[in-house]
Short mmCIF file of C-alpha atoms in Angstrom, two decimals:
data_model
loop_
_atom_site.label_atom_id
_atom_site.label_comp_id
_atom_site.label_asym_id
_atom_site.label_seq_id
_atom_site.Cartn_x
_atom_site.Cartn_y
_atom_site.Cartn_z
CA MET A 139 -18.53 70.94 291.04
CA LYS A 140 -15.76 71.61 294.08
CA TYR A 141 -17.57 68.34 295.90
CA PHE A 142 -15.97 65.87 292.75
CA PHE A 143 -12.84 68.37 293.10
CA ILE A 144 -13.29 67.25 297.43
CA ILE A 145 -13.83 63.69 296.92
CA ILE A 146 -10.98 63.51 294.32
CA PHE A 147 -8.29 65.33 296.50
CA CYS A 148 -9.48 63.04 299.83
CA LEU A 149 -9.19 59.74 297.49
CA ILE A 150 -6.10 60.77 296.09
CA SER A 151 -4.38 61.91 299.78
CA ILE A 152 -5.79 58.26 301.12
CA ASN A 153 -3.67 56.61 298.41
CA SER A 154 -0.64 58.76 299.06
CA HIS A 155 -0.01 57.00 302.49
CA ALA A 156 2.01 54.04 302.94
CA ALA A 157 1.07 50.51 304.03
CA TRP A 158 1.72 49.76 307.65
CA PHE A 159 1.21 46.75 309.24
CA MET A 160 1.72 46.48 312.90
CA LEU A 161 5.21 44.22 313.64
CA PHE A 162 4.26 43.66 317.41
CA SER A 163 4.08 46.27 320.22
CA ILE A 164 5.62 47.31 323.68
CA HIS A 165 4.80 49.64 326.37
CA SER A 166 6.88 52.07 324.79
CA GLY A 167 5.69 52.31 321.65
CA ASP A 168 4.55 50.19 317.99
CA LEU A 169 6.18 48.64 315.89
CA TYR A 170 5.67 49.01 312.18
CA LEU A 171 6.81 47.07 308.55
CA GLU A 172 6.50 49.08 305.17
CA THR A 173 4.53 46.57 303.47
CA ASN A 174 4.72 48.79 300.24
CA SER A 175 8.60 49.25 300.64
CA ILE A 176 9.83 45.57 300.52
CA GLU A 177 12.28 45.06 297.49
CA ARG A 178 13.61 42.13 297.22
CA ASN A 179 17.96 41.70 295.03
CA ASN A 180 19.14 38.38 295.45
CA ASN A 181 19.77 37.56 298.37
CA LYS A 182 19.20 41.37 299.73
CA ILE A 183 16.28 42.71 301.28
CA LEU A 184 15.83 46.58 301.65
CA PHE A 185 12.38 47.35 303.67
CA THR A 186 11.55 50.68 306.15
CA GLN A 187 10.50 50.18 309.37
CA LEU A 188 9.10 52.83 311.71
CA VAL A 189 9.59 53.21 315.40
CA ASN A 190 6.07 54.94 317.21
CA TYR A 191 6.61 56.20 320.25
CA LYS A 192 3.47 56.28 322.90
CA LYS A 193 5.45 59.55 324.59
CA LYS A 194 7.19 62.39 323.03
CA GLN A 195 11.27 61.39 323.19
CA PRO A 196 13.54 63.81 325.19
CA ASN A 197 14.67 65.22 321.89
CA GLY A 198 11.19 65.43 320.12
CA MET A 199 10.62 62.80 317.99
CA LEU A 200 7.51 61.04 318.14
CA SER A 201 8.29 58.57 315.30
CA LEU A 202 11.53 57.17 313.79
CA LYS A 203 11.60 55.47 310.16
CA VAL A 204 14.49 53.52 309.69
CA LEU A 205 15.70 51.90 306.18
CA SER A 206 16.93 48.30 306.71
CA GLU A 207 18.84 45.76 304.77
CA ILE A 208 18.65 41.78 305.59
CA ASN A 209 21.22 39.47 304.08
CA CYS A 210 18.83 36.45 303.96
CA LYS A 211 22.63 34.22 303.84
CA ASN A 212 22.88 34.38 307.08
CA LEU A 213 19.73 36.59 308.04
CA SER A 214 22.01 39.53 309.25
CA ILE A 215 20.79 43.34 309.50
CA ARG A 216 22.07 46.50 309.06
CA GLU A 217 20.33 49.98 308.80
CA LEU A 218 21.28 52.18 306.16
CA LYS A 219 19.27 55.83 306.88
CA TYR A 220 17.82 56.56 310.14
CA MET A 221 14.87 59.98 310.33
CA ALA A 222 13.08 60.91 313.18
CA PHE A 223 9.82 62.93 312.77
CA SER A 224 8.43 65.52 315.04
CA LYS A 225 4.63 63.25 315.34
CA ASN A 226 3.50 59.98 315.32
CA MET A 227 3.28 57.82 311.71
CA GLY A 228 6.39 59.10 309.85
CA LEU A 229 4.20 62.37 309.79
CA GLY A 230 5.59 66.38 311.13
CA GLU A 231 8.35 67.37 310.71
CA LYS A 232 11.25 65.41 309.85
CA PHE A 233 14.27 66.79 311.99
CA TYR A 234 16.78 64.71 312.21
CA GLU A 235 18.62 62.59 308.84
CA LYS A 236 21.63 60.15 308.87
CA GLU A 237 23.44 57.71 307.13
CA GLY A 238 23.06 54.57 309.33
CA LYS A 239 26.61 52.40 310.11
CA GLN A 240 27.72 50.08 307.55
CA SER A 241 28.22 47.10 309.96
CA TRP A 242 26.14 44.52 309.72
CA LYS A 243 23.82 42.53 313.20
CA TYR A 244 22.94 38.78 313.69
CA PRO A 245 20.45 39.21 315.62
CA LYS A 246 20.13 35.87 318.17
CA LYS A 247 17.85 32.79 317.07
CA GLY A 248 14.59 33.12 319.06
CA SER A 249 14.50 36.90 319.18
CA SER A 250 11.70 39.41 317.28
CA SER A 251 14.15 40.43 314.94
CA PHE A 252 15.63 36.83 313.68
CA PHE A 253 12.19 36.33 313.17
CA VAL A 254 10.95 39.59 311.11
CA ASN A 255 14.19 38.51 309.20
CA GLU A 256 12.99 35.05 308.44
CA ILE A 257 9.69 35.50 307.68
CA LEU A 258 10.55 38.64 305.19
CA CYS A 259 13.36 35.93 303.37
CA ASP A 260 10.84 33.11 303.22
CA ARG A 261 7.55 35.11 302.15
CA ILE A 262 9.17 37.69 299.57
CA SER A 263 10.43 36.47 295.99
CA PHE A 264 12.81 36.72 293.79
#
């Protein structure tokens, strides 16, 4: 009977993790998109992205989650919230949280940010 509870506990734990999709990797870290966080409301898309650093940052951070919003009318983006974690993949202690600036950024056409915004706006239905 105790093995049954151990198996159930493991299955519940596996299903509770976020579904991260790696967008790209550079020498300092990897950028992920949380696929189950994507929400569309008319011409706006909300989603969570995560920067997973390969080396601990000076402030002790190994990962940074960012709640972002895209305006699909012009592919602009703004960051609504930042959360810093002591371990990779948004794990460990959340030691910093801050609301983002409400100003919109306009990524250059051809940049990775522009490409991600374009794909999300084209592929995520209403």
